[in-house]
PDB file of C-alpha atoms in Angstrom:
ATOM      1  CA  THR X   1       0.000   0.000   0.000  1.00  0.00           C
ATOM      2  CA  ASN X   2       1.001   3.576  -0.544  1.00  0.00           C
ATOM      3  CA  TYR X   3       1.479   5.823   2.508  1.00  0.00           C
ATOM      4  CA  TYR X   4       0.435   8.916   0.549  1.00  0.00           C
ATOM      5  CA  THR X   5      -2.740   7.286  -0.760  1.00  0.00           C
ATOM      6  CA  ASN X   6      -3.688   5.904   2.654  1.00  0.00           C
ATOM      7  CA  SER X   7      -3.038   9.168   4.486  1.00  0.00           C
ATOM      8  CA  TYR X   8      -4.753  11.429   1.971  1.00  0.00           C
ATOM      9  CA  PRO X   9      -7.281   9.325   0.043  1.00  0.00           C
ATOM     10  CA  ASN X  10      -8.965  12.293  -1.687  1.00  0.00           C
ATOM     11  CA  LYS X  11      -5.854  14.362  -2.364  1.00  0.00           C
ATOM     12  CA  GLN X  12      -4.345  14.239  -5.826  1.00  0.00           C
ATOM     13  CA  SER X  13      -0.860  15.455  -6.713  1.00  0.00           C
ATOM     14  CA  GLU X  14      -0.272  18.372  -9.084  1.00  0.00           C
ATOM     15  CA  VAL X  15       0.713  15.914 -11.823  1.00  0.00           C
ATOM     16  CA  GLN X  16      -2.473  13.900 -11.291  1.00  0.00           C
ATOM     17  CA  LEU X  17      -4.571  17.068 -11.479  1.00  0.00           C
ATOM     18  CA  GLN X  18      -2.795  17.994 -14.725  1.00  0.00           C
ATOM     19  CA  ILE X  19      -3.509  14.518 -16.097  1.00  0.00           C
ATOM     20  CA  ILE X  20      -7.207  14.784 -15.206  1.00  0.00           C
ATOM     21  CA  LYS X  21      -7.444  18.203 -16.872  1.00  0.00           C
ATOM     22  CA  ILE X  22      -5.783  16.884 -20.044  1.00  0.00           C
ATOM     23  CA  ILE X  23      -8.100  13.848 -20.107  1.00  0.00           C
ATOM     24  CA  LYS X  24     -11.178  16.079 -19.675  1.00  0.00           C
ATOM     25  CA  GLU X  25     -10.088  17.947 -22.819  1.00  0.00           C
ATOM     26  CA  ASN X  26      -9.316  14.758 -24.782  1.00  0.00           C
ATOM     27  CA  PRO X  27     -10.605  11.431 -23.362  1.00  0.00           C
ATOM     28  CA  ARG X  28      -8.933   9.447 -26.161  1.00  0.00           C
ATOM     29  CA  ILE X  29      -5.420  10.674 -25.310  1.00  0.00           C
ATOM     30  CA  THR X  30      -2.632   8.162 -24.679  1.00  0.00           C
ATOM     31  CA  ALA X  31      -0.172   8.062 -21.791  1.00  0.00           C
ATOM     32  CA  LYS X  32       2.630   8.945 -24.221  1.00  0.00           C
ATOM     33  CA  GLU X  33       0.729  12.019 -25.437  1.00  0.00           C
ATOM     34  CA  ILE X  34       0.057  13.094 -21.838  1.00  0.00           C
ATOM     35  CA  SER X  35       3.779  12.741 -21.112  1.00  0.00           C
ATOM     36  CA  MET X  36       4.625  14.954 -24.098  1.00  0.00           C
ATOM     37  CA  ILE X  37       2.096  17.628 -23.044  1.00  0.00           C
ATOM     38  CA  ILE X  38       3.240  17.762 -19.421  1.00  0.00           C
ATOM     39  CA  GLY X  39       6.842  17.721 -20.584  1.00  0.00           C
ATOM     40  CA  ASN X  40       8.759  17.458 -17.330  1.00  0.00           C
ATOM     41  CA  ARG X  41       7.604  13.908 -16.520  1.00  0.00           C
ATOM     42  CA  GLY X  42       8.668  10.684 -18.186  1.00  0.00           C
ATOM     43  CA  LEU X  43       6.278   8.121 -19.627  1.00  0.00           C
ATOM     44  CA  GLN X  44       6.748   5.738 -16.695  1.00  0.00           C
ATOM     45  CA  ALA X  45       5.854   8.507 -14.217  1.00  0.00           C
ATOM     46  CA  ILE X  46       2.662   9.249 -16.179  1.00  0.00           C
ATOM     47  CA  LYS X  47       1.753   5.552 -16.281  1.00  0.00           C
ATOM     48  CA  TRP X  48       2.341   5.299 -12.510  1.00  0.00           C
ATOM     49  CA  ASN X  49       0.068   8.304 -11.879  1.00  0.00           C
ATOM     50  CA  LEU X  50      -2.615   6.919 -14.210  1.00  0.00           C
ATOM     51  CA  LYS X  51      -2.483   3.638 -12.281  1.00  0.00           C
ATOM     52  CA  GLN X  52      -2.898   5.519  -8.989  1.00  0.00           C
ATOM     53  CA  LEU X  53      -5.885   7.435 -10.382  1.00  0.00           C
ATOM     54  CA  LYS X  54      -7.443   4.152 -11.552  1.00  0.00           C
ATOM     55  CA  ASN X  55      -6.790   2.502  -8.176  1.00  0.00           C
ATOM     56  CA  ASP X  56      -8.380   5.489  -6.409  1.00  0.00           C
ATOM     57  CA  GLY X  57     -11.516   5.054  -8.553  1.00  0.00           C
ATOM     58  CA  ILE X  58     -11.078   8.401 -10.302  1.00  0.00           C
ATOM     59  CA  LEU X  59     -10.248   7.161 -13.809  1.00  0.00           C
ATOM     60  CA  GLU X  60     -11.267   4.178 -15.872  1.00  0.00           C
ATOM     61  CA  ARG X  61      -9.911   3.088 -19.237  1.00  0.00           C
ATOM     62  CA  VAL X  62     -12.575   1.676 -21.559  1.00  0.00           C
ATOM     63  CA  GLY X  63     -11.691  -0.089 -24.782  1.00  0.00           C
ATOM     64  CA  THR X  64      -8.368  -1.126 -26.210  1.00  0.00           C
ATOM     65  CA  THR X  65      -5.041   0.538 -25.637  1.00  0.00           C
ATOM     66  CA  ARG X  66      -5.098   2.087 -29.098  1.00  0.00           C
ATOM     67  CA  ARG X  67      -8.785   2.844 -29.564  1.00  0.00           C
ATOM     68  CA  GLY X  68      -9.982   3.204 -26.005  1.00  0.00           C
ATOM     69  CA  GLN X  69     -10.787   6.267 -23.989  1.00  0.00           C
ATOM     70  CA  TRP X  70     -10.556   7.517 -20.431  1.00  0.00           C
ATOM     71  CA  ILE X  71     -13.628   8.025 -18.300  1.00  0.00           C
ATOM     72  CA  ILE X  72     -13.445  10.334 -15.304  1.00  0.00           C
ATOM     73  CA  LYS X  73     -15.563   8.575 -12.694  1.00  0.00           C
ATOM     74  CA  ASN X  74     -15.247  11.218  -9.991  1.00  0.00           C
ATOM     75  CA  GLU X  75     -16.249  14.657 -11.276  1.00  0.00           C
ATOM     76  CA  ASN X  76     -15.833  16.263  -7.832  1.00  0.00           C
ATOM     77  CA  ILE X  77     -12.083  16.762  -8.257  1.00  0.00           C
ATOM     78  CA  GLN X  78     -11.092  20.415  -7.956  1.00  0.00           C
ATOM     79  CA  ILE X  79      -8.811  21.350 -10.841  1.00  0.00           C
ATOM     80  CA  LYS X  80      -6.954  24.642 -10.714  1.00  0.00           C
TER      81      LYS X  80
END
């Protein structure tokens, strides 16, 4: 288990908030494209954050890797 996730279950990091904002604008975006938009994070860091968001019940990936899309399951997230 993750100490951060257990201590702050409804608190997302700045990177996770950026990812959610990007996905709201384009639900069909890939992890690689998100990594290129954010710029200062590598692909593995983006994938790790996407996994955390999925585990927290905030995001869901529907469909295939290439033709799927992201669904934001929790619309109550405050994005700056």
